[in-house]
Coordinates of C-alpha atoms in Angstrom, one line a residue:
M104 CA -19.7 -5.5 56.4
N105 CA -18.6 -2.7 54.2
I106 CA -14.9 -2.0 53.6
E107 CA -13.7 0.8 51.6
I108 CA -10.4 0.4 49.7
D109 CA -8.9 3.3 47.8
W110 CA -7.7 2.9 44.2
D111 CA -4.1 2.9 45.1
T112 CA -4.6 -0.2 47.3
V113 CA -6.6 -1.9 44.6
E114 CA -3.8 -1.2 42.1
T115 CA -1.2 -2.5 44.5
I116 CA -3.1 -5.7 45.1
G117 CA -3.5 -6.3 41.4
I118 CA 0.2 -5.7 40.7
E119 CA 1.2 -8.1 43.5
F120 CA -1.2 -10.7 42.1
V121 CA 0.3 -10.5 38.7
K122 CA 3.8 -10.7 40.1
E123 CA 3.0 -13.7 42.3
S124 CA 1.3 -15.5 39.4
Y125 CA 4.4 -14.9 37.2
V126 CA 6.6 -16.4 39.9
A127 CA 4.3 -19.4 40.3
L128 CA 4.5 -20.0 36.6
L129 CA 8.3 -19.9 36.6
E130 CA 8.3 -22.3 39.6
T131 CA 6.0 -24.7 37.7
M132 CA 8.3 -24.6 34.7
Q133 CA 11.3 -25.3 37.0
G134 CA 9.9 -28.8 37.7
Y135 CA 9.6 -29.8 34.0
D136 CA 11.8 -32.5 32.6
H137 CA 12.7 -31.1 29.2
Y138 CA 13.8 -34.5 27.9
N139 CA 10.2 -35.8 28.5
D140 CA 8.1 -35.4 25.3
A141 CA 4.9 -34.8 27.3
H142 CA 6.6 -32.0 29.2
R143 CA 7.9 -30.4 26.0
V144 CA 4.3 -29.5 25.0
D145 CA 3.7 -27.9 28.4
I146 CA 7.0 -26.1 28.2
M147 CA 6.1 -24.5 24.9
K148 CA 2.7 -23.4 26.2
D149 CA 4.2 -22.0 29.4
E150 CA 7.0 -20.2 27.5
W151 CA 4.2 -18.3 25.6
R152 CA 2.5 -17.6 29.0
V153 CA 5.8 -16.3 30.4
E154 CA 6.0 -13.9 27.4
C155 CA 2.4 -12.7 28.1
F156 CA 3.1 -12.1 31.8
E157 CA 6.3 -10.2 30.9
T158 CA 4.3 -7.9 28.5
I159 CA 1.8 -7.2 31.3
L160 CA 4.6 -6.6 33.8
K161 CA 6.2 -4.1 31.4
Y162 CA 2.9 -2.4 31.1
I163 CA 2.0 -2.1 34.8
L164 CA 5.5 -1.4 36.3
P165 CA 8.0 1.3 35.6
E166 CA 10.5 0.1 32.9
G167 CA 13.5 -0.3 35.2
E168 CA 11.5 -2.1 37.9
S169 CA 9.8 -4.5 35.4
N170 CA 13.1 -5.4 33.7
A171 CA 14.8 -5.9 37.1
F172 CA 12.0 -8.0 38.4
I173 CA 11.8 -10.2 35.3
T174 CA 15.6 -10.7 35.2
E175 CA 15.7 -11.5 38.9
Q176 CA 12.9 -14.1 38.7
K177 CA 14.3 -15.8 35.6
Q178 CA 17.7 -16.1 37.2
K179 CA 16.2 -17.5 40.4
H180 CA 13.8 -19.9 38.8
L181 CA 14.8 -20.8 35.2
Y182 CA 18.4 -20.2 34.6
Q183 CA 19.4 -22.5 37.4
T184 CA 17.8 -25.3 35.4
D185 CA 18.6 -26.3 31.8
L186 CA 15.3 -24.9 30.4
F187 CA 16.7 -21.7 29.0
R188 CA 20.4 -22.4 28.6

């Protein structure tokens, strides 16, 4: 079976994959207990991963859209916990 997909569709799929992966990372971080020493190591690694994802999002999305998406997701997933207060 051959299926042809245009480049706009490929780009859209890639962008959605990055956005969903970023949200999944934030959801994972939401479950950490920051008072647990074992989780602190994971939190530090994942904070670095979040920064990497944000750099990629700022590169692949228009500036206003990337900033709005990042802010919305952080408020939804992290700021309701004590991780980034």
